CSV table of C-alpha atoms and ligand atoms in Angstrom, one decimal:
chain,number,residue,atom,x,y,z
A,1,MET,CA,0.0,0.0,0.0
A,2,THR,CA,3.0,2.4,0.0
A,3,SER,CA,2.8,5.0,-2.8
A,4,SER,CA,6.3,6.4,-2.7
A,5,THR,CA,8.9,5.8,-5.3
A,6,GLY,CA,11.4,5.9,-2.4
A,7,ARG,CA,13.0,9.2,-3.6
A,8,GLU,CA,12.8,12.6,-2.0
A,9,LEU,CA,11.5,15.6,-3.9
A,10,VAL,CA,13.2,19.0,-3.6
A,11,LEU,CA,10.4,21.5,-3.7
A,12,PRO,CA,10.7,24.2,-6.4
A,13,ASP,CA,11.5,27.8,-5.2
A,14,GLY,CA,8.5,29.7,-4.0
A,15,PHE,CA,6.5,26.5,-3.4
A,16,LEU,CA,3.7,27.3,-0.9
A,17,MET,CA,3.6,25.1,2.2
A,18,GLY,CA,1.0,25.9,4.7
A,19,ALA,CA,-2.5,25.3,6.0
A,20,ALA,CA,-6.0,26.4,5.3
A,21,THR,CA,-9.2,27.5,7.1
A,22,SER,CA,-12.4,29.1,6.2
A,23,ALA,CA,-14.1,32.1,7.9
A,24,HIS,CA,-17.3,30.4,9.1
A,25,GLN,CA,-15.4,27.4,10.4
A,26,VAL,CA,-13.0,29.2,12.6
A,27,GLU,CA,-14.1,32.8,13.2
A,28,GLY,CA,-17.2,32.4,15.4
A,29,ASN,CA,-20.4,34.5,15.6
A,30,ASN,CA,-20.9,34.8,11.9
A,31,VAL,CA,-24.4,36.0,12.7
A,32,SER,CA,-25.4,37.6,9.3
A,33,SER,CA,-24.7,34.4,7.3
A,34,ASP,CA,-27.2,31.8,6.0
A,35,TRP,CA,-25.4,29.1,7.9
A,36,TRP,CA,-25.8,30.9,11.2
A,37,ALA,CA,-29.6,31.1,10.5
A,38,LEU,CA,-29.7,27.4,9.6
A,39,GLU,CA,-27.8,26.3,12.6
A,40,ASN,CA,-30.0,28.2,15.0
A,41,ARG,CA,-33.3,27.3,13.4
A,42,ALA,CA,-35.6,24.9,15.4
A,43,GLY,CA,-35.5,21.4,14.0
A,44,SER,CA,-32.3,22.0,12.0
A,45,PHE,CA,-30.4,18.9,11.0
A,46,VAL,CA,-27.1,20.3,12.4
A,47,VAL,CA,-25.8,18.5,15.5
A,48,GLU,CA,-24.5,21.7,17.1
A,49,PRO,CA,-24.2,25.4,16.1
A,50,SER,CA,-20.9,27.0,15.3
A,51,GLY,CA,-21.1,29.5,18.2
A,52,ASP,CA,-17.7,31.0,18.9
A,53,ALA,CA,-16.0,28.5,16.7
A,54,ALA,CA,-12.2,28.9,17.3
A,55,ASP,CA,-12.6,32.6,18.0
A,56,SER,CA,-10.2,33.2,15.1
A,57,TYR,CA,-11.9,36.5,14.3
A,58,HIS,CA,-10.0,37.8,17.3
A,59,ARG,CA,-7.2,35.3,17.6
A,60,TRP,CA,-5.9,35.3,14.0
A,61,PRO,CA,-2.6,37.0,15.0
A,62,GLU,CA,-1.9,34.1,17.3
A,63,ASP,CA,-2.9,31.6,14.6
A,64,MET,CA,-0.6,33.2,12.1
A,65,ASP,CA,2.3,33.4,14.6
A,66,LEU,CA,1.9,29.7,15.3
A,67,LEU,CA,1.9,28.7,11.6
A,68,ARG,CA,5.0,30.8,11.0
A,69,ARG,CA,6.8,29.4,14.0
A,70,LEU,CA,6.0,25.9,12.9
A,71,GLY,CA,7.8,26.6,9.6
A,72,PHE,CA,5.0,27.3,7.1
A,73,ASN,CA,5.2,30.0,4.5
A,74,SER,CA,1.6,30.3,3.5
A,75,TYR,CA,-1.9,30.6,5.0
A,76,ARG,CA,-5.2,30.1,3.2
A,77,PHE,CA,-8.2,31.9,4.8
A,78,SER,CA,-11.4,33.3,3.5
A,79,ILE,CA,-13.2,36.6,3.6
A,80,GLU,CA,-16.8,36.4,4.9
A,81,TRP,CA,-19.2,38.0,2.5
A,82,ALA,CA,-21.8,38.2,5.3
A,83,ARG,CA,-19.5,40.4,7.4
A,84,ILE,CA,-18.5,42.6,4.5
A,85,GLU,CA,-22.0,43.2,3.2
A,86,PRO,CA,-24.4,42.3,6.1
A,87,GLU,CA,-27.3,44.0,4.3
A,88,PRO,CA,-27.7,44.4,0.6
A,89,GLY,CA,-25.3,47.1,-0.6
A,90,ARG,CA,-24.3,48.1,2.9
A,91,VAL,CA,-20.5,47.6,3.2
A,92,SER,CA,-19.0,47.3,6.7
A,93,ARG,CA,-15.8,49.4,6.5
A,94,ALA,CA,-14.7,47.8,9.8
A,95,ALA,CA,-14.9,44.3,8.3
A,96,VAL,CA,-13.0,45.4,5.3
A,97,GLU,CA,-10.3,46.9,7.6
A,98,HIS,CA,-10.3,43.6,9.6
A,99,TYR,CA,-9.4,41.5,6.6
A,100,ARG,CA,-6.9,44.1,5.4
A,101,ALA,CA,-5.2,43.7,8.7
A,102,MET,CA,-5.2,39.9,8.2
A,103,VAL,CA,-3.6,40.3,4.8
A,104,ARG,CA,-0.9,42.7,6.1
A,105,GLY,CA,-0.4,40.4,9.2
A,106,ALA,CA,0.2,37.4,7.0
A,107,ILE,CA,2.7,39.2,4.8
A,108,GLU,CA,4.6,40.7,7.8
A,109,ARG,CA,5.0,37.2,9.1
A,110,GLY,CA,6.3,35.8,5.9
A,111,LEU,CA,3.0,33.9,5.2
A,112,THR,CA,1.8,34.2,1.6
A,113,PRO,CA,-1.9,34.7,1.9
A,114,VAL,CA,-4.2,32.6,-0.4
A,115,VAL,CA,-7.5,34.3,0.0
A,116,THR,CA,-10.9,32.7,-0.8
A,117,LEU,CA,-13.8,35.1,-1.4
A,118,HIS,CA,-16.6,32.6,-0.9
A,119,HIS,CA,-16.4,29.5,1.2
A,120,PHE,CA,-19.9,27.9,1.4
A,121,THR,CA,-21.6,30.7,3.4
A,122,THR,CA,-23.5,33.7,2.0
A,123,PRO,CA,-25.2,36.6,3.6
A,124,ARG,CA,-28.6,35.7,4.9
A,125,TRP,CA,-30.2,38.3,2.6
A,126,PHE,CA,-28.6,36.7,-0.4
A,127,ALA,CA,-29.9,33.2,0.5
A,128,GLU,CA,-33.4,34.6,1.3
A,129,ARG,CA,-33.7,36.1,-2.2
A,130,GLY,CA,-33.0,32.7,-3.8
A,131,GLY,CA,-29.2,32.3,-3.4
A,132,TRP,CA,-27.3,31.3,-6.4
A,133,ALA,CA,-30.5,30.4,-8.2
A,134,ALA,CA,-31.7,34.0,-8.3
A,135,PRO,CA,-31.3,35.5,-11.7
A,136,ASP,CA,-28.9,38.3,-10.6
A,137,SER,CA,-26.7,36.1,-8.3
A,138,ALA,CA,-23.6,36.5,-10.4
A,139,GLU,CA,-23.9,40.3,-10.5
A,140,LEU,CA,-24.5,40.5,-6.7
A,141,PHE,CA,-21.4,38.3,-6.2
A,142,ALA,CA,-19.4,40.5,-8.6
A,143,ALA,CA,-20.4,43.6,-6.7
A,144,TYR,CA,-19.2,42.0,-3.4
A,145,VAL,CA,-16.0,41.0,-5.1
A,146,ARG,CA,-15.5,44.6,-6.1
A,147,THR,CA,-15.6,45.7,-2.4
A,148,THR,CA,-12.9,43.1,-1.6
A,149,LEU,CA,-10.4,44.8,-3.9
A,150,ASP,CA,-9.6,47.2,-1.0
A,151,ILE,CA,-8.6,44.1,1.0
A,152,LEU,CA,-6.7,42.4,-1.8
A,153,ARG,CA,-4.7,45.5,-2.6
A,154,ALA,CA,-3.0,45.1,0.8
A,155,GLY,CA,-0.7,42.6,-0.9
A,156,VAL,CA,-2.6,39.5,-2.0
A,157,ARG,CA,-1.5,37.5,-5.1
A,158,TYR,CA,-3.5,34.3,-5.0
A,159,VAL,CA,-7.3,34.7,-4.9
A,160,ALA,CA,-9.9,31.9,-5.1
A,161,THR,CA,-13.3,33.2,-6.1
A,162,ILE,CA,-15.5,30.3,-5.0
A,163,ASN,CA,-14.6,27.2,-2.9
A,164,GLU,CA,-15.9,23.9,-4.2
A,165,PRO,CA,-18.6,25.1,-6.6
A,166,ASN,CA,-19.3,21.5,-7.3
A,167,MET,CA,-20.3,20.9,-3.7
A,168,VAL,CA,-22.4,24.0,-3.7
A,169,ALA,CA,-24.4,22.8,-6.7
A,170,LEU,CA,-24.8,19.4,-5.1
A,171,MET,CA,-25.8,20.7,-1.7
A,172,THR,CA,-28.4,23.0,-3.3
A,173,ALA,CA,-29.9,19.9,-4.9
A,174,VAL,CA,-29.9,18.1,-1.5
A,175,HIS,CA,-31.4,21.2,0.1
A,176,ARG,CA,-34.2,21.3,-2.5
A,177,LEU,CA,-35.0,17.6,-1.8
A,178,VAL,CA,-35.1,18.3,2.0
A,179,VAL,CA,-37.6,21.1,1.3
A,180,GLU,CA,-39.7,18.7,-0.7
A,181,HIS,CA,-39.4,15.5,1.3
A,182,GLY,CA,-38.1,16.4,4.7
A,183,TRP,CA,-34.6,15.6,6.0
A,184,ASP,CA,-35.4,12.0,6.9
A,185,GLY,CA,-36.7,11.3,3.5
A,186,VAL,CA,-33.4,12.4,2.0
A,187,ILE,CA,-30.7,10.8,4.1
A,188,GLY,CA,-32.3,7.4,3.8
A,189,THR,CA,-30.4,5.1,1.4
A,190,GLY,CA,-31.6,2.8,-1.3
A,191,ASP,CA,-35.4,3.1,-1.8
A,192,THR,CA,-35.9,4.8,1.6
A,193,GLY,CA,-34.1,7.9,0.4
A,194,ALA,CA,-35.9,10.6,-1.6
A,195,ALA,CA,-33.2,10.3,-4.1
A,196,ALA,CA,-34.1,6.6,-4.6
A,197,GLY,CA,-30.6,5.3,-4.4
A,198,GLY,CA,-29.4,7.5,-1.6
A,199,LEU,CA,-27.5,10.7,-1.7
A,200,GLY,CA,-25.1,9.4,-4.3
A,201,ALA,CA,-27.8,9.5,-6.9
A,202,VAL,CA,-28.6,13.2,-6.4
A,203,GLU,CA,-27.8,15.2,-9.5
A,204,PRO,CA,-26.2,18.6,-8.9
A,205,ALA,CA,-28.5,21.6,-9.5
A,206,GLN,CA,-27.9,22.5,-13.1
A,207,ASP,CA,-29.1,26.1,-12.8
A,208,VAL,CA,-26.8,26.6,-9.9
A,209,THR,CA,-23.9,25.1,-11.7
A,210,GLU,CA,-24.4,27.6,-14.5
A,211,ALA,CA,-24.9,30.5,-12.1
A,212,LEU,CA,-21.6,29.6,-10.3
A,213,ILE,CA,-19.7,29.5,-13.5
A,214,ARG,CA,-21.1,32.9,-14.5
A,215,ALA,CA,-20.3,34.2,-11.0
A,216,HIS,CA,-16.7,32.9,-11.3
A,217,ARG,CA,-16.3,34.6,-14.7
A,218,ALA,CA,-17.8,37.9,-13.5
A,219,ALA,CA,-15.6,37.9,-10.4
A,220,THR,CA,-12.5,37.1,-12.5
A,221,THR,CA,-13.3,40.1,-14.7
A,222,VAL,CA,-13.5,42.4,-11.7
A,223,LEU,CA,-10.4,41.0,-10.2
A,224,LYS,CA,-8.3,41.1,-13.3
A,225,SER,CA,-9.4,44.5,-14.4
A,226,ALA,CA,-8.2,46.0,-11.1
A,227,ASP,CA,-4.7,45.6,-12.4
A,228,LEU,CA,-3.3,44.4,-9.0
A,229,GLY,CA,-1.4,41.5,-10.5
A,230,LEU,CA,-3.9,39.1,-8.9
A,231,GLN,CA,-3.7,35.4,-9.8
A,232,VAL,CA,-7.2,34.2,-9.9
A,233,GLY,CA,-8.7,30.7,-9.8
A,234,TRP,CA,-11.2,28.6,-8.0
A,235,THR,CA,-11.0,25.4,-5.9
A,236,VAL,CA,-12.8,22.2,-6.8
A,237,ALA,CA,-13.6,19.2,-4.6
A,238,ASN,CA,-11.8,16.4,-6.4
A,239,GLN,CA,-13.8,13.2,-5.8
A,240,VAL,CA,-11.3,10.8,-7.4
A,241,TYR,CA,-14.0,8.7,-9.1
A,242,GLN,CA,-12.5,5.3,-9.8
A,243,ALA,CA,-14.3,3.1,-12.4
A,244,GLU,CA,-14.6,-0.6,-11.6
A,245,PRO,CA,-13.8,-2.8,-14.6
A,246,GLY,CA,-16.5,-2.3,-17.2
A,247,ALA,CA,-17.9,0.8,-15.5
A,248,GLU,CA,-15.7,3.4,-17.3
A,249,ARG,CA,-18.5,5.1,-19.2
A,250,VAL,CA,-20.8,5.1,-16.2
A,251,ALA,CA,-18.0,6.7,-14.1
A,252,ALA,CA,-17.2,9.3,-16.7
A,253,ALA,CA,-20.9,10.3,-17.0
A,254,TYR,CA,-21.2,10.4,-13.2
A,255,ALA,CA,-18.0,12.6,-12.9
A,256,ARG,CA,-18.9,15.1,-15.5
A,257,PRO,CA,-21.6,17.2,-13.8
A,258,ARG,CA,-20.1,16.6,-10.4
A,259,GLU,CA,-16.6,17.7,-11.1
A,260,ASP,CA,-15.3,17.9,-14.7
A,261,VAL,CA,-17.5,20.8,-15.8
A,262,PHE,CA,-16.0,22.9,-13.0
A,263,LEU,CA,-12.5,21.9,-14.0
A,264,GLU,CA,-13.3,22.7,-17.7
A,265,ALA,CA,-14.5,26.2,-16.6
A,266,ALA,CA,-11.0,26.8,-15.2
A,267,ARG,CA,-9.1,26.4,-18.5
A,268,ASP,CA,-8.4,30.1,-18.8
A,269,ASP,CA,-7.7,30.7,-15.2
A,270,ASP,CA,-4.3,31.6,-13.6
A,271,TRP,CA,-4.3,28.5,-11.4
A,272,ILE,CA,-6.6,25.8,-10.2
A,273,GLY,CA,-7.1,24.6,-6.6
A,274,VAL,CA,-7.2,20.8,-6.0
A,275,GLN,CA,-9.0,19.6,-2.8
A,276,ALA,CA,-8.8,15.8,-2.3
A,277,TYR,CA,-9.4,13.6,0.7
A,278,THR,CA,-10.5,10.2,-0.5
A,279,ARG,CA,-11.7,8.2,-3.5
A,280,HIS,CA,-15.2,7.1,-4.8
A,281,ARG,CA,-15.5,3.9,-6.6
A,282,ILE,CA,-18.1,3.7,-9.3
A,283,GLY,CA,-19.6,0.3,-10.5
A,284,PRO,CA,-21.9,-0.3,-13.4
A,285,GLY,CA,-24.9,0.7,-11.3
A,286,GLY,CA,-23.3,3.9,-9.9
A,287,PRO,CA,-21.4,4.8,-6.7
A,288,LEU,CA,-20.3,1.9,-4.5
A,289,PRO,CA,-20.1,2.0,-0.7
A,290,VAL,CA,-16.6,2.0,1.0
A,291,THR,CA,-15.3,-1.6,0.8
A,292,GLU,CA,-16.1,-3.6,3.8
A,293,GLY,CA,-13.2,-3.7,6.3
A,294,ALA,CA,-11.5,-0.7,4.9
A,295,GLU,CA,-10.2,1.9,7.4
A,296,THR,CA,-12.5,4.9,7.6
A,297,THR,CA,-11.9,8.3,9.2
A,298,LEU,CA,-14.1,10.4,11.5
A,299,THR,CA,-16.1,11.7,8.5
A,300,GLY,CA,-16.7,8.1,7.4
A,301,TRP,CA,-14.5,8.5,4.4
A,302,GLU,CA,-12.1,5.7,3.3
A,303,PHE,CA,-8.5,6.2,4.4
A,304,TYR,CA,-7.0,6.6,1.0
A,305,PRO,CA,-4.1,9.1,0.9
A,306,GLU,CA,-3.2,8.3,-2.7
A,307,ALA,CA,-6.4,10.3,-3.6
A,308,LEU,CA,-4.2,13.4,-3.7
A,309,GLY,CA,-1.8,12.3,-6.5
A,310,GLU,CA,-4.7,10.9,-8.5
A,311,ALA,CA,-6.7,14.1,-8.1
A,312,VAL,CA,-3.8,16.2,-9.3
A,313,ARG,CA,-3.3,14.0,-12.3
A,314,HIS,CA,-7.0,14.1,-13.2
A,315,THR,CA,-7.2,17.9,-12.8
A,316,ALA,CA,-4.1,18.4,-15.0
A,317,ARG,CA,-5.7,16.1,-17.7
A,318,VAL,CA,-9.0,18.0,-17.8
A,319,VAL,CA,-7.7,21.5,-17.3
A,320,GLY,CA,-4.6,21.2,-19.4
A,321,PRO,CA,-0.9,21.5,-18.7
A,322,ASP,CA,-0.8,25.4,-18.8
A,323,VAL,CA,-2.8,26.0,-15.6
A,324,PRO,CA,-0.7,25.6,-12.5
A,325,ILE,CA,-2.1,23.6,-9.6
A,326,ILE,CA,-2.2,24.6,-6.0
A,327,VAL,CA,-3.4,21.9,-3.5
A,328,THR,CA,-5.7,24.1,-1.5
A,329,GLU,CA,-7.0,21.3,0.8
A,330,ASN,CA,-5.9,17.8,1.8
A,331,GLY,CA,-6.2,16.2,5.2
A,332,ILE,CA,-7.9,13.8,7.4
A,333,ALA,CA,-10.5,13.9,10.3
A,334,THR,CA,-9.0,11.8,13.0
A,335,GLY,CA,-8.4,11.7,16.7
A,336,ASP,CA,-5.2,9.8,16.2
A,337,ASP,CA,-2.5,12.2,15.2
A,338,GLU,CA,-0.2,9.4,14.1
A,339,ARG,CA,-2.7,8.5,11.5
A,340,ARG,CA,-2.7,12.1,10.3
A,341,ILE,CA,1.0,11.9,9.9
A,342,THR,CA,0.8,8.6,8.0
A,343,TYR,CA,-2.0,9.9,5.8
A,344,THR,CA,-0.2,13.1,5.0
A,345,GLU,CA,3.1,11.4,4.4
A,346,HIS,CA,1.5,9.1,1.7
A,347,ALA,CA,-0.6,11.9,0.2
A,348,LEU,CA,2.6,14.0,-0.2
A,349,ALA,CA,4.4,11.0,-1.7
A,350,SER,CA,1.7,10.6,-4.3
A,351,LEU,CA,1.9,14.4,-5.0
A,352,ALA,CA,5.7,14.2,-5.4
A,353,ASP,CA,5.2,11.3,-7.9
A,354,ALA,CA,2.8,13.5,-9.9
A,355,MET,CA,5.3,16.4,-9.8
A,356,ARG,CA,8.1,14.2,-10.9
A,357,ASP,CA,6.0,13.3,-13.9
A,358,GLY,CA,6.0,16.9,-14.9
A,359,ILE,CA,2.7,18.3,-13.4
A,360,ASP,CA,3.1,21.9,-12.4
A,361,VAL,CA,2.2,22.1,-8.7
A,362,ARG,CA,2.9,25.4,-6.9
A,363,GLY,CA,1.7,24.7,-3.4
A,364,TYR,CA,0.3,22.4,-0.7
A,365,LEU,CA,-2.1,23.8,1.9
A,366,HIS,CA,-3.2,21.3,4.5
A,367,TRP,CA,-6.8,21.1,5.7
A,368,SER,CA,-6.9,22.3,8.3
A,369,ALA,CA,-4.7,24.7,10.4
A,370,LEU,CA,-7.1,24.3,13.3
A,371,ASP,CA,-9.7,21.9,14.6
A,372,ASN,CA,-12.8,23.7,13.5
A,373,TYR,CA,-16.5,23.6,12.8
A,374,GLU,CA,-17.1,20.8,10.3
A,375,TRP,CA,-20.4,22.1,8.9
A,376,GLY,CA,-22.8,20.9,11.6
A,377,THR,CA,-20.5,19.4,14.2
A,378,TYR,CA,-17.2,19.8,15.9
A,379,ARG,CA,-16.6,16.1,16.1
A,380,PRO,CA,-14.4,15.4,13.0
A,381,THR,CA,-11.1,17.0,13.9
A,382,PHE,CA,-9.0,17.9,10.8
A,383,GLY,CA,-6.6,20.3,12.6
A,384,LEU,CA,-2.9,20.4,12.8
A,385,ILE,CA,-3.5,22.5,15.9
A,386,ALA,CA,-6.0,21.5,18.6
A,387,VAL,CA,-8.2,24.2,20.0
A,388,ASP,CA,-9.7,24.1,23.5
A,389,PRO,CA,-13.4,24.8,23.1
A,390,HIS,CA,-13.6,26.6,26.4
A,391,THR,CA,-10.4,28.6,26.7
A,392,PHE,CA,-9.6,28.7,22.9
A,393,ALA,CA,-6.0,27.8,23.8
A,394,ARG,CA,-4.1,26.5,20.8
A,395,ASN,CA,-2.0,23.4,21.0
A,396,PRO,CA,0.0,22.3,18.0
A,397,LYS,CA,-0.1,18.5,17.4
A,398,GLU,CA,2.9,16.4,16.5
A,399,SER,CA,1.7,16.5,12.9
A,400,ALA,CA,2.0,20.3,12.9
A,401,ARG,CA,5.6,20.1,13.9
A,402,TRP,CA,6.3,17.3,11.5
A,403,LEU,CA,4.7,19.1,8.5
A,404,GLY,CA,6.2,22.4,9.5
A,405,ALA,CA,9.7,20.9,9.6
A,406,MET,CA,9.1,19.6,6.1
A,407,ALA,CA,8.0,23.0,4.9
A,408,ARG,CA,11.2,24.5,6.4
A,409,ALA,CA,13.4,21.9,4.8
A,410,GLY,CA,11.7,22.4,1.4
A,411,ARG,CA,11.7,18.7,0.6
A,412,ILE,CA,9.1,15.9,0.5
A,413,PRO,CA,10.9,12.8,1.8
A,414,PRO,CA,10.0,9.3,0.7
A,415,ALA,CA,7.2,7.8,2.9
A,416,ARG,CA,8.8,5.9,5.8
A,417,THR,CA,5.8,3.8,6.9
A,418,ARG,CA,3.2,1.6,5.3
A,419,ALA,CA,-0.1,3.5,4.8
A,420,SER,CA,-2.3,0.5,5.8
A,421,ALA,CA,-3.2,0.5,9.5
A,422,GLY,CA,-4.2,-3.1,9.5
A,423,ALA,CA,-7.2,-2.7,11.7
A,424,PRO,CA,-10.4,-1.4,10.1
A,425,GLY,CA,-12.7,1.2,11.7
A,426,ALA,CA,-12.8,5.0,12.3
A,427,ARG,CA,-10.1,6.5,14.4
B,1,BGC,C1,-14.4,22.1,2.5
B,1,BGC,C2,-14.1,22.4,3.9
B,1,BGC,C3,-14.4,21.1,4.8
B,1,BGC,C4,-13.5,20.0,4.3
B,1,BGC,C5,-13.6,18.7,5.1
B,1,BGC,C6,-14.0,20.7,2.0
B,1,BGC,O1,-15.2,20.2,1.4
B,1,BGC,O2,-13.9,23.1,1.7
B,1,BGC,O3,-14.8,23.5,4.3
B,1,BGC,O4,-14.2,21.4,6.1
B,1,BGC,O5,-13.7,19.7,2.9
B,1,BGC,O6,-14.9,18.2,4.9
């Protein structure tokens, strides 16, 4: 199960090595957002609300100090639209100043900021008027993006317009089913689920896919015409669809609306963000469950670190060789930090193999810098740094020191251990 060729890879000059977060997941009290409304609605499916999260809205200097001290040279974070524009057209100058300070703070510390403009959450008012499905959603997004130029001109180079548009289109479809059939009718699998076949059979919302591509293009025009030298892209959830023998056509048809159309839309971009965690096997009848006995993580995903190299190769194939790749997310939800190290070691070995084969990769940003709010629950811990939920004290894990040392050395060593844990089950 080892994926390494047994050789180390010296990282190219300027390679970004760091970690990532998103505003809603770490800041706390994002009260004007659609997610806050959802979390605090009676009967909501979420296990627990985000509340104070990791209080990074106030503690970001400490987070950046830690990342720098650990050895990283980059930090990916997001700007919260709901804070910038809490009511339609009303821009909070204080919020703009807050994120300007973050950009300056990152640069002062030697952390290259990679800034996401939209990471799943929208202002509540935007959601209430139809969200991405509203006819003018792309224009509204572009108007917000224009207000972020004051933040970006503080020294940002890499901007991601929209995080995981493919997940947004899929989650919209799930949300519509919930409205129609109730939550219980949707999460059921097989013929008990509203999707008849479970969530895997849900088709992404086509209108939202189109709106997101329009929004990305409109945002890119705003960002490029500002002449700030911004490098603009978006970040796609790479699902690593693997066809079982004989299911190649089924897998390709399954992957296209769920991933490839979003990669194709990036062909003229300055870079593309790859986000990979695990694989999804597709049989002749569609998606297959995780193989019985395979190790799974706290999110229930198969422990499959090689997903990263495969995602990078697939992305390069679809987008083409001229668009550089930045790995903007890769990581594991686990309470066992040794498994985090093993997972990451093998993910990086598969990335190094892809780079040795000539794929232009410019950075690796681990998900996540901190244990954070995993969209409905704090249980799956993805962080390199633990956060005490009561005192908010930060405590770097061994994995943080291990990965930080690698960032400092500028090399990916060959994987030392076997990836397979032997024993199945979530850790
Ligand atoms: C998202 C993150 C999320 C992570 C782990 C990605 O889908 O961009 O917000 O926490 O995966 O589930």
